[in-house]
PDB file of C-alpha atoms in Angstrom:
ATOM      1  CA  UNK A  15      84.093  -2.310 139.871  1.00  0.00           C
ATOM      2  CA  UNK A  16      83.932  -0.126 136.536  1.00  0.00           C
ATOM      3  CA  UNK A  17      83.199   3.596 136.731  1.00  0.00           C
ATOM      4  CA  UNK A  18      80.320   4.673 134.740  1.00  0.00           C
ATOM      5  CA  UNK A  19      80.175   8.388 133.986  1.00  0.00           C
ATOM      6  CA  UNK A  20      75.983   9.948 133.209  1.00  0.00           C
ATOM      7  CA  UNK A  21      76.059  12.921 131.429  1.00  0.00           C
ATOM      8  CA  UNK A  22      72.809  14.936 132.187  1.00  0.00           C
ATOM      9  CA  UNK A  23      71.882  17.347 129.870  1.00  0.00           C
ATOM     10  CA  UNK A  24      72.521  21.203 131.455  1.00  0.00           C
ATOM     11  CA  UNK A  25      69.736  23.634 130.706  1.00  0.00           C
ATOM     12  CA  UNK A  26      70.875  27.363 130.835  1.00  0.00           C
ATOM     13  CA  UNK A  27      67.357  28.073 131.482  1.00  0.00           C
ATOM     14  CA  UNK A  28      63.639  27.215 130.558  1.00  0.00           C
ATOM     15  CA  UNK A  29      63.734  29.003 126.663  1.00  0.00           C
ATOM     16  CA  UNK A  30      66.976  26.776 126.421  1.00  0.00           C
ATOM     17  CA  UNK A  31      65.052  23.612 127.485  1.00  0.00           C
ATOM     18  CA  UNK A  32      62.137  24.611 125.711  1.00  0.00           C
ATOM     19  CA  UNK A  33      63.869  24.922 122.262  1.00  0.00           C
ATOM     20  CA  UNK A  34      66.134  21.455 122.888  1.00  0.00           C
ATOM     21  CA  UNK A  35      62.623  19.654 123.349  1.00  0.00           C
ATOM     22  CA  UNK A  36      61.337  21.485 119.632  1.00  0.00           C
ATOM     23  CA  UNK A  37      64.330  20.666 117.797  1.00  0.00           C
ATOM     24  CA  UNK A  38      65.258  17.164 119.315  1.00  0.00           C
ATOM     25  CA  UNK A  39      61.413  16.353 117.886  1.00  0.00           C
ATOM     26  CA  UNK A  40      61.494  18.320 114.935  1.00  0.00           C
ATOM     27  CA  UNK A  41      58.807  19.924 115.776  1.00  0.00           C
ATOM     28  CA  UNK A  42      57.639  23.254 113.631  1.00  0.00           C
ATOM     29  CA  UNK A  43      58.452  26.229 115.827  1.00  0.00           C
ATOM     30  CA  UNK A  44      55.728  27.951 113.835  1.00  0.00           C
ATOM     31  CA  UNK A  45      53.244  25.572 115.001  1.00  0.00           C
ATOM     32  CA  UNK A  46      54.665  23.855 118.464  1.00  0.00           C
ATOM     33  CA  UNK A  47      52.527  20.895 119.857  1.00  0.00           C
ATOM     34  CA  UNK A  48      51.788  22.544 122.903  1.00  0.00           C
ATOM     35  CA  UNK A  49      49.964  19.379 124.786  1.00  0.00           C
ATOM     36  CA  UNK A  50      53.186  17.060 123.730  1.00  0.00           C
ATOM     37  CA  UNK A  51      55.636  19.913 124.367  1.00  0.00           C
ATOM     38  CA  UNK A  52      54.054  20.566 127.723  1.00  0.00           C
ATOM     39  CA  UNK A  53      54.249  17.167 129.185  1.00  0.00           C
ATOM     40  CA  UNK A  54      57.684  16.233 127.821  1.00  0.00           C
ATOM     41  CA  UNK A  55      59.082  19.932 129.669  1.00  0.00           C
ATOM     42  CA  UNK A  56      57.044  18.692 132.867  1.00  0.00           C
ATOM     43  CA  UNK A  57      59.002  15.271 132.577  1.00  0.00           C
ATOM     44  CA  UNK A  58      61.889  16.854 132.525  1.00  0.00           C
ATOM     45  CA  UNK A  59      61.066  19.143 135.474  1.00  0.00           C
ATOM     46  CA  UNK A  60      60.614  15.887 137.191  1.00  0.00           C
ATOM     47  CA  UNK A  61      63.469  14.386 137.176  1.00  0.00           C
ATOM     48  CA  UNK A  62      65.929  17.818 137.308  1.00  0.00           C
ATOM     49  CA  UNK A  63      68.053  16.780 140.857  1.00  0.00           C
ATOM     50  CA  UNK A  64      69.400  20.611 140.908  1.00  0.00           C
ATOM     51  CA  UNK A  65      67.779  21.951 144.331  1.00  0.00           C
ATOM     52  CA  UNK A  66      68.834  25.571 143.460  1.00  0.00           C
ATOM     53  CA  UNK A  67      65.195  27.278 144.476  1.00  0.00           C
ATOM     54  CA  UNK A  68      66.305  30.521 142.232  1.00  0.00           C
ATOM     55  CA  UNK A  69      66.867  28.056 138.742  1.00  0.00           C
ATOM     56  CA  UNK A  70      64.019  26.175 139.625  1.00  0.00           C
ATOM     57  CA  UNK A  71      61.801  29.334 139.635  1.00  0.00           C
ATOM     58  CA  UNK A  72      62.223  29.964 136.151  1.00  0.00           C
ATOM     59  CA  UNK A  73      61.365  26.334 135.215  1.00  0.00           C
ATOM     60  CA  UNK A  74      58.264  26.691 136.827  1.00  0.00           C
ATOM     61  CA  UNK A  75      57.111  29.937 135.534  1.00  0.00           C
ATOM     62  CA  UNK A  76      57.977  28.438 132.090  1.00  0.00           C
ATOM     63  CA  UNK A  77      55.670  25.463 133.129  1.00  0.00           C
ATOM     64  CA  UNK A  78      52.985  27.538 134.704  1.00  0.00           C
ATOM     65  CA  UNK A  79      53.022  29.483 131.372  1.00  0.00           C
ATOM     66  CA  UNK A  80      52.712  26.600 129.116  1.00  0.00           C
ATOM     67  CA  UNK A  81      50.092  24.761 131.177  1.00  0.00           C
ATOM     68  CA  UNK A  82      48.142  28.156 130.364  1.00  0.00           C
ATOM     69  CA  UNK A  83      48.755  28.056 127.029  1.00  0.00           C
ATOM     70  CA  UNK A  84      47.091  24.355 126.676  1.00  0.00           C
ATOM     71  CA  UNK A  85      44.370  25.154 128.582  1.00  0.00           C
ATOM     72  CA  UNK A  86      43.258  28.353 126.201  1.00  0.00           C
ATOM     73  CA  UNK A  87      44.312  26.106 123.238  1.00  0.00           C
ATOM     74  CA  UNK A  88      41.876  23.587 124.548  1.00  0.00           C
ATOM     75  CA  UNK A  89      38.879  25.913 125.378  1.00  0.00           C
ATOM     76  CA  UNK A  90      36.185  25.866 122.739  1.00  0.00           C
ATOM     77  CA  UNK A  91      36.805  28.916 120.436  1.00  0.00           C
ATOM     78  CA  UNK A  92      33.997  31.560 119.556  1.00  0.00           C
ATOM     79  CA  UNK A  93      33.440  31.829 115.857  1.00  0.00           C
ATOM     80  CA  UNK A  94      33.328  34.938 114.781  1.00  0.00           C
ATOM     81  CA  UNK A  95      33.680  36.033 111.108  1.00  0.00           C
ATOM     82  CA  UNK A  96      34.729  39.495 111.394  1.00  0.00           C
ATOM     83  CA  UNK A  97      38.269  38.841 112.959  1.00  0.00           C
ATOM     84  CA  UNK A  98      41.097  35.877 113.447  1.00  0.00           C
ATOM     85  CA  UNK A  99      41.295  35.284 117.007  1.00  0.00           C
ATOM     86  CA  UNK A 100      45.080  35.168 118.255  1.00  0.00           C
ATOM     87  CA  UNK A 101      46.969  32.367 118.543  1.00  0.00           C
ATOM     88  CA  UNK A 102      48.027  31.597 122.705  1.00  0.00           C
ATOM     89  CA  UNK A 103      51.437  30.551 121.243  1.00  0.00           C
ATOM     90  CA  UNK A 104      52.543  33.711 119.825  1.00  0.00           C
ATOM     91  CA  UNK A 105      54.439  35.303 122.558  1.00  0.00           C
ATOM     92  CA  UNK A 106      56.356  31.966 123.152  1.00  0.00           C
ATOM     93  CA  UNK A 107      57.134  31.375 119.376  1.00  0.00           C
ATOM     94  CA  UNK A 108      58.457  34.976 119.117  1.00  0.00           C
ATOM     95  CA  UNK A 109      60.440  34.797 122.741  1.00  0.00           C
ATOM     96  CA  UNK A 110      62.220  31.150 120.935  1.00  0.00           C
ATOM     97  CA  UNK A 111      62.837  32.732 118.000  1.00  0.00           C
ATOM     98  CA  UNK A 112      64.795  35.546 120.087  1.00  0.00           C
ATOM     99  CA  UNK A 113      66.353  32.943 122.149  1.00  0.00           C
ATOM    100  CA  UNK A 114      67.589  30.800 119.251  1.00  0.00           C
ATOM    101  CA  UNK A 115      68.932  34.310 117.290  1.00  0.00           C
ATOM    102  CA  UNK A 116      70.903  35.666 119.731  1.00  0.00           C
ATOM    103  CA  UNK A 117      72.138  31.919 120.932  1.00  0.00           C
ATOM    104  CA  UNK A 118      73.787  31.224 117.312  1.00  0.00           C
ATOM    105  CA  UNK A 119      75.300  34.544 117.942  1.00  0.00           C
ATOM    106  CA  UNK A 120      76.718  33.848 120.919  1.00  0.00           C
ATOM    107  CA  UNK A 121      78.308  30.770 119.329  1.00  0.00           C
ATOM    108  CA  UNK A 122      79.745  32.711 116.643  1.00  0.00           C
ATOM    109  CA  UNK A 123      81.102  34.890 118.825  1.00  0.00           C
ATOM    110  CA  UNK A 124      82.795  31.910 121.030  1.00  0.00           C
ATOM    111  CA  UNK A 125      84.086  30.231 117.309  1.00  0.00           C
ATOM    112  CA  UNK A 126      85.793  33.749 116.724  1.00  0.00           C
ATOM    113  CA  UNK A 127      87.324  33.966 119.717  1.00  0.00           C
ATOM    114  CA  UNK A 128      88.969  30.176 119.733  1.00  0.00           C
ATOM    115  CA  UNK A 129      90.048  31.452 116.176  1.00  0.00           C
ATOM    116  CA  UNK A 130      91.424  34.566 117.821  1.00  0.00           C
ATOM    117  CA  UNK A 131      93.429  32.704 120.681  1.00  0.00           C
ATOM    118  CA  UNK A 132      95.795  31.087 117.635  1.00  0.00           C
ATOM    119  CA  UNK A 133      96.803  33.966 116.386  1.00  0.00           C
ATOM    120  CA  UNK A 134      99.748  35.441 116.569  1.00  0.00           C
ATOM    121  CA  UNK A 135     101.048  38.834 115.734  1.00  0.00           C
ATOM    122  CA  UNK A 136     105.252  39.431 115.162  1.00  0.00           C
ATOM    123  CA  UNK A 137     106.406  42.442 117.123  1.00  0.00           C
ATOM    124  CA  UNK A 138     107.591  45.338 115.597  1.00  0.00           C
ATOM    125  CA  UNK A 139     111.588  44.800 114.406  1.00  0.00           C
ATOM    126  CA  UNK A 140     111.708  48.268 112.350  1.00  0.00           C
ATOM    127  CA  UNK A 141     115.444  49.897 113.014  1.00  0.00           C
ATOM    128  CA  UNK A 142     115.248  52.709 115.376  1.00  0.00           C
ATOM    129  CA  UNK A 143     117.439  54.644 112.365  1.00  0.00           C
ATOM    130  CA  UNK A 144     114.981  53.717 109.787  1.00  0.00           C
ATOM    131  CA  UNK A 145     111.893  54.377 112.052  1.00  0.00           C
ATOM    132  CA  UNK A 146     112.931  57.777 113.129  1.00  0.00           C
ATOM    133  CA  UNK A 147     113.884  59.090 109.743  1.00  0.00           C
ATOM    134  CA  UNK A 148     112.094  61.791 108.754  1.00  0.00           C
ATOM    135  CA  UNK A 149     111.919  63.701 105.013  1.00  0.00           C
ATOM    136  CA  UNK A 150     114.974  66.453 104.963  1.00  0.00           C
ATOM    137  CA  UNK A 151     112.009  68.590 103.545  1.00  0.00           C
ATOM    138  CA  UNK A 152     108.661  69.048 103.146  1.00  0.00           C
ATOM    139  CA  UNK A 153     106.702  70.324 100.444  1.00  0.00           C
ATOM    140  CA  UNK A 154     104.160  71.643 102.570  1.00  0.00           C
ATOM    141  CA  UNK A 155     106.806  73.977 104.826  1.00  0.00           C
ATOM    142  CA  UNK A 156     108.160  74.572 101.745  1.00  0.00           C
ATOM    143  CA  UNK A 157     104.833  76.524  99.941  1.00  0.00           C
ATOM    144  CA  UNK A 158     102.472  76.647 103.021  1.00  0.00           C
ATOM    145  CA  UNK A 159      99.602  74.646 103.035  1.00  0.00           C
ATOM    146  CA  UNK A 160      97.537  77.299 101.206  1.00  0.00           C
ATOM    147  CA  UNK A 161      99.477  76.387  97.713  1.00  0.00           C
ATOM    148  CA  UNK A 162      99.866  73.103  98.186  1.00  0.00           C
ATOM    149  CA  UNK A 163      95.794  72.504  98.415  1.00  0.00           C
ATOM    150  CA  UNK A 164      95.851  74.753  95.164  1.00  0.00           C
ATOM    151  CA  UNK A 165      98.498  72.479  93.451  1.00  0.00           C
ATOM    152  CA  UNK A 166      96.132  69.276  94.424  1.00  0.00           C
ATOM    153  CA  UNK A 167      93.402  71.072  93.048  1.00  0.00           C
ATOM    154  CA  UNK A 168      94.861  71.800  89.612  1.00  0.00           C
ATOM    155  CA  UNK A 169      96.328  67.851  89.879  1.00  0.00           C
ATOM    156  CA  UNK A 170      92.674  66.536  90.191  1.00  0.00           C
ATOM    157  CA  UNK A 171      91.194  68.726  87.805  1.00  0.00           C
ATOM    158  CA  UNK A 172      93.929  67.800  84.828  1.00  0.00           C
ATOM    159  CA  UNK A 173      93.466  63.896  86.226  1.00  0.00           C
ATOM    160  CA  UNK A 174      89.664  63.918  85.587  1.00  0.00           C
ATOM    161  CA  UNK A 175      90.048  65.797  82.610  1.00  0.00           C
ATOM    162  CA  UNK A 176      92.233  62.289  81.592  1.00  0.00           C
ATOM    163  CA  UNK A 177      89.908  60.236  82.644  1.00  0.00           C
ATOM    164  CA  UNK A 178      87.041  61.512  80.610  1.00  0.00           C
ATOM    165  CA  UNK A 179      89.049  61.264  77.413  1.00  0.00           C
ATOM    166  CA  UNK A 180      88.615  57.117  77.703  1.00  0.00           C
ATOM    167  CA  UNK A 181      86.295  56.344  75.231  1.00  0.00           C
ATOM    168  CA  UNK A 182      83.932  54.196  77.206  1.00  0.00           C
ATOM    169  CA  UNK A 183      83.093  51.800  74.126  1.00  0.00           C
ATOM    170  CA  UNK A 184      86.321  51.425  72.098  1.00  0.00           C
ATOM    171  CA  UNK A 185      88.482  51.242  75.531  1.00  0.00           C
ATOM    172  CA  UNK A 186      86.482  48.013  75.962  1.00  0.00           C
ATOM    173  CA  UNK A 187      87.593  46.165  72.912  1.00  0.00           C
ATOM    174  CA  UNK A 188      91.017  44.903  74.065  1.00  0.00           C
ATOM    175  CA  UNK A 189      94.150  45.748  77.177  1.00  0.00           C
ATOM    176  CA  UNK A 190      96.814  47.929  75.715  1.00  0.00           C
ATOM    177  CA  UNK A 191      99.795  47.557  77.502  1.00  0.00           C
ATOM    178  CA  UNK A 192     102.329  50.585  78.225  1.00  0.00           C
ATOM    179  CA  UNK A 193     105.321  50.853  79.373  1.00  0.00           C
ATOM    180  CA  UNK A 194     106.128  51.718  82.915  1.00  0.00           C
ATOM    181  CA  UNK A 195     106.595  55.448  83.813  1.00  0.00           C
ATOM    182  CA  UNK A 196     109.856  55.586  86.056  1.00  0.00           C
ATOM    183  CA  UNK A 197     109.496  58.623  88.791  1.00  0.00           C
ATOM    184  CA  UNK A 198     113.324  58.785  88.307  1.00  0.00           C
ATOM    185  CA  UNK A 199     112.879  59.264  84.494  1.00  0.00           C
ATOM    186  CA  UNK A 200     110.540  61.414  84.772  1.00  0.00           C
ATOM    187  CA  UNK A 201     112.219  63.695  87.313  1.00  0.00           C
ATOM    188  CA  UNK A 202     115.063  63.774  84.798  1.00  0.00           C
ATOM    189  CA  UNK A 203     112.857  64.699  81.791  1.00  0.00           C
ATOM    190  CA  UNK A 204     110.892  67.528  83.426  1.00  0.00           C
ATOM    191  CA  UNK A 205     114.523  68.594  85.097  1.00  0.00           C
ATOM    192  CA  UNK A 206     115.813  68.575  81.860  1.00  0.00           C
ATOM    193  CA  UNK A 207     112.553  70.359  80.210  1.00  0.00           C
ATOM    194  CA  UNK A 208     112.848  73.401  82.672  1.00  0.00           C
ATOM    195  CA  UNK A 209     116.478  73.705  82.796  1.00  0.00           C
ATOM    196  CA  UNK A 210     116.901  77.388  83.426  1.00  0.00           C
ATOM    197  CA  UNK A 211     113.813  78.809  83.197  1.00  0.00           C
ATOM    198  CA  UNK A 212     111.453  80.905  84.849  1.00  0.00           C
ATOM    199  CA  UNK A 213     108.158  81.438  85.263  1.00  0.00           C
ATOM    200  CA  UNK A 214     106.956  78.440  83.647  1.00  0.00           C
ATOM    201  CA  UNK A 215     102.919  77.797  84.637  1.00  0.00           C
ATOM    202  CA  UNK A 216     102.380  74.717  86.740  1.00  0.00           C
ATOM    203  CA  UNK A 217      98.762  73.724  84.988  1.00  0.00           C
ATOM    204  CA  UNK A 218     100.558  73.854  81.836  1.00  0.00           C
ATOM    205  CA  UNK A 219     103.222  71.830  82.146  1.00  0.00           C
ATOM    206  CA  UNK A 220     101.655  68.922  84.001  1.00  0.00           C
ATOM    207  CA  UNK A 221      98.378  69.775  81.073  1.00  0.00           C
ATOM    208  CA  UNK A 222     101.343  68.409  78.768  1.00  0.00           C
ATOM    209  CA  UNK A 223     101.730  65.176  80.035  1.00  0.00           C
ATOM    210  CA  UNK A 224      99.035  63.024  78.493  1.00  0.00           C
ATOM    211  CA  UNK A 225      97.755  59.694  79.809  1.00  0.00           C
ATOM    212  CA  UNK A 226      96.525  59.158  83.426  1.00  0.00           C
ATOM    213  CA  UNK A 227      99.616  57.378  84.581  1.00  0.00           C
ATOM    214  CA  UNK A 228     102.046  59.876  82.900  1.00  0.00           C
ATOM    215  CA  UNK A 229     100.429  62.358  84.782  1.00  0.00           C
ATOM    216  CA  UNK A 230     100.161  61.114  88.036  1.00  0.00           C
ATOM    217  CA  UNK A 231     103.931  60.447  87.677  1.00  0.00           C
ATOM    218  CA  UNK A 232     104.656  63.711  86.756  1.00  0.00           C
ATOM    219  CA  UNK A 233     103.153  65.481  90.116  1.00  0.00           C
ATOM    220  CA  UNK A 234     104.707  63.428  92.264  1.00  0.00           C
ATOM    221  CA  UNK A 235     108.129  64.005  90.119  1.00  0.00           C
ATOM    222  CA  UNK A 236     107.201  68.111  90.298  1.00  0.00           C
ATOM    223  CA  UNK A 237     107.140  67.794  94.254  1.00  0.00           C
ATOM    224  CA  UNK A 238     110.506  65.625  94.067  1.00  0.00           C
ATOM    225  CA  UNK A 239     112.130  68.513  92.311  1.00  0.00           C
ATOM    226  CA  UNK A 240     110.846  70.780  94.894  1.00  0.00           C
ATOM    227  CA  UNK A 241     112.481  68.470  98.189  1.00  0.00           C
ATOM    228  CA  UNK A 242     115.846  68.357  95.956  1.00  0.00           C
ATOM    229  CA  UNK A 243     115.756  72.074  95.331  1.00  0.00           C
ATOM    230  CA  UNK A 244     116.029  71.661  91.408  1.00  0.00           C
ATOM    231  CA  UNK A 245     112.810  74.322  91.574  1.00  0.00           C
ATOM    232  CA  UNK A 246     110.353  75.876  93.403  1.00  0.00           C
ATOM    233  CA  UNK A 247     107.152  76.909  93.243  1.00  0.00           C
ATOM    234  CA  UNK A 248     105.513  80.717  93.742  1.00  0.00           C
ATOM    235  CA  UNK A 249     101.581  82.386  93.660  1.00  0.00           C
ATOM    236  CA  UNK A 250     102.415  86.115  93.458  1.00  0.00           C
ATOM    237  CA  UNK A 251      99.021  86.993  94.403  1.00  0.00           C
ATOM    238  CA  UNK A 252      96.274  85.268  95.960  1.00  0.00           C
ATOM    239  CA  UNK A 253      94.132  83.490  93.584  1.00  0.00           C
ATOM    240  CA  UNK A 254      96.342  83.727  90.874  1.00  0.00           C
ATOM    241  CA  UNK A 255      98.627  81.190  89.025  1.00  0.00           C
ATOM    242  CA  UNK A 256     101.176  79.087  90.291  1.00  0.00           C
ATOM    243  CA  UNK A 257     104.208  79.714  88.596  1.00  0.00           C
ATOM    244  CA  UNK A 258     107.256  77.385  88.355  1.00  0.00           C
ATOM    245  CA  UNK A 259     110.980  78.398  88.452  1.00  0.00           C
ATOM    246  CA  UNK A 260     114.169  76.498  87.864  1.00  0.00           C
ATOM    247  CA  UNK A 261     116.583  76.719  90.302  1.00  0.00           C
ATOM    248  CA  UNK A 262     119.644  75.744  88.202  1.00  0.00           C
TER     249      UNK A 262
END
C-alpha cells in the first residue's frame, strides 16, 4: 500500500493564522471582512488536532476577540454628525500590520544568515618577519607630538589654500592629465634643494610646491627625509616657526 504524506499548515500563532487567511483571500488589510474572516479562522480552529491547552489559548482569545469585533460591526450605529465613530477593527489592523513588519524582518534576517553560513574567510598567512616589522624611526619620537600636530596644521592650511585656487567653472571644461609625482623623486629634489642648509622655513618650502598632488607628495617626502636623517626639523620657541635644517 502507497504512503501518502498530508502536510497541515503550522500556525506560529493566531496573528500568523489571521494574516495567512487575509492574504490567501486577498483581502484588504485596511478593510478586513470581519464576518468571512471570522468564520473561516473558526473553521480552522475546528479542525486544528494539536491538544496543546497553552497554543490553543491564544487561538481562542483571537476568536473570542474577533467574534466581538462582528458583533459591534453588526450593531446599529448612532449617527451623529459632530464626530466619526471608530472603527472595531483598528486595533487588529494595526496589531497585523506589526505582525507582518517584523515577520519580513525576521525572514531577512534568516536569508542573511544562510548567506552568511557560505562564507568563508582565509586565515591570516602574513610572515611573522614582515608582521613584526616595525619603522626604524618615528617622526613623532623624533619632534614630539607637539610639532608634529603643528607641521599637520601648516600641511592642511597650504592644502586648502590649493584647493581654493581650482577655478570652479573653467576646471569643469575638460580632465587635464599630469604626470605622476614619484615620492622617491621628490625626496631627491627637495634633498637636493636643501643640500647644506640651515634654517630653511618649513611653510615656505612646502608653500613652493604648487598643485594639490605635488604638495601632498612633498610632506610625506619632508617626513621621509626626517626617518633617513637627511634633516630634521626644530621650533626654537613655542609658537614660533618651524625651521628646517640639512643634515648633510
Amino acid at each position: 500500500m502507497d504512503k501518502i504524506d498530508v502536510k497541515l499548515d503550522v500556525f506560529e500563532g493566531p496573528l500568523d493564522l489571521l494574516l495567512h487567511l487575509i492574504e490567501k483571500n486577498k483581502f484588504n488589510i485596511f478593510d478586513i471582512p470581519i464576518v468571512e474572516i471570522t468564520k473561516q479562522y473558526l473553521d480552522y480552529l475546528d479542525s486544528m488536532e494539536e491538544q496543546n491547552m497553552d497554543i490553543m489559548s491564544e487561538f481562542l482569545v483571537m476568536a473570542a476577540t474577533l467574534i466581538s469585533i462582528k458583533s459591534k460591526m453588526l450593531l446599529p450605529k448612532e449617527e451623529t454628525e459632530e464626530e466619526e465613530e471608530d472603527d472595531p477593527r483598528a486595533e487588529l489592523v494595526k496589531s497585523l500590520l506589526e505582525y507582518k513588519m517584523y515577520k519580513y524582518a525576521s525572514a531577512e534576517l534568516k536569508d542573511m544568515s544562510l548567506d552568511a553560513s557560505g562564507a568563508y574567510f582565509k586565515g591570516e598567512s602574513i610572515p611573522k618577519e614582515v608582521k613584526n616589522v616595525k619603522e626604524e624611526v618615528d617622526p613623532a619620537e623624533l619632534i614630539g607630538d607637539l610639532t608634529m600636530n603643528k607641521l599637520n596644521e601648516i600641511f592642511k592650511t597650504l592644502l586648502k589654500r590649493e584647493i581654493d585656487r581650482v577655478d570652479p567653472v573653467r576646471s569643469k571644461f575638460g580632465t587635464i592629465t599630469r604626470d605622476e609625482i614619484k615620492l622617491e623623486d621628490k625626496m631627491l629634489e627637495i634633498r637636493n634643494e636643501i643640500k647644506g642648509l640651515r634654517s630653511i622655513n618649513f611653510k615656505t618650502l612646502l608653500g613652493s610646491k604648487r598643485g594639490k598632488m605635488n604638495l601632498i607628495v612633498s610632506f610625506l617626502a619632508i617626513l621621509e627625509l626626517m626617518k633617513s636623517g637627511v634633516l630634521t626639523i626644530r621650533q626654537d620657541e613655542m609658537f614660533g616657526e618651524i625651521m628646517i635644517d640639512s643634515l648633510e
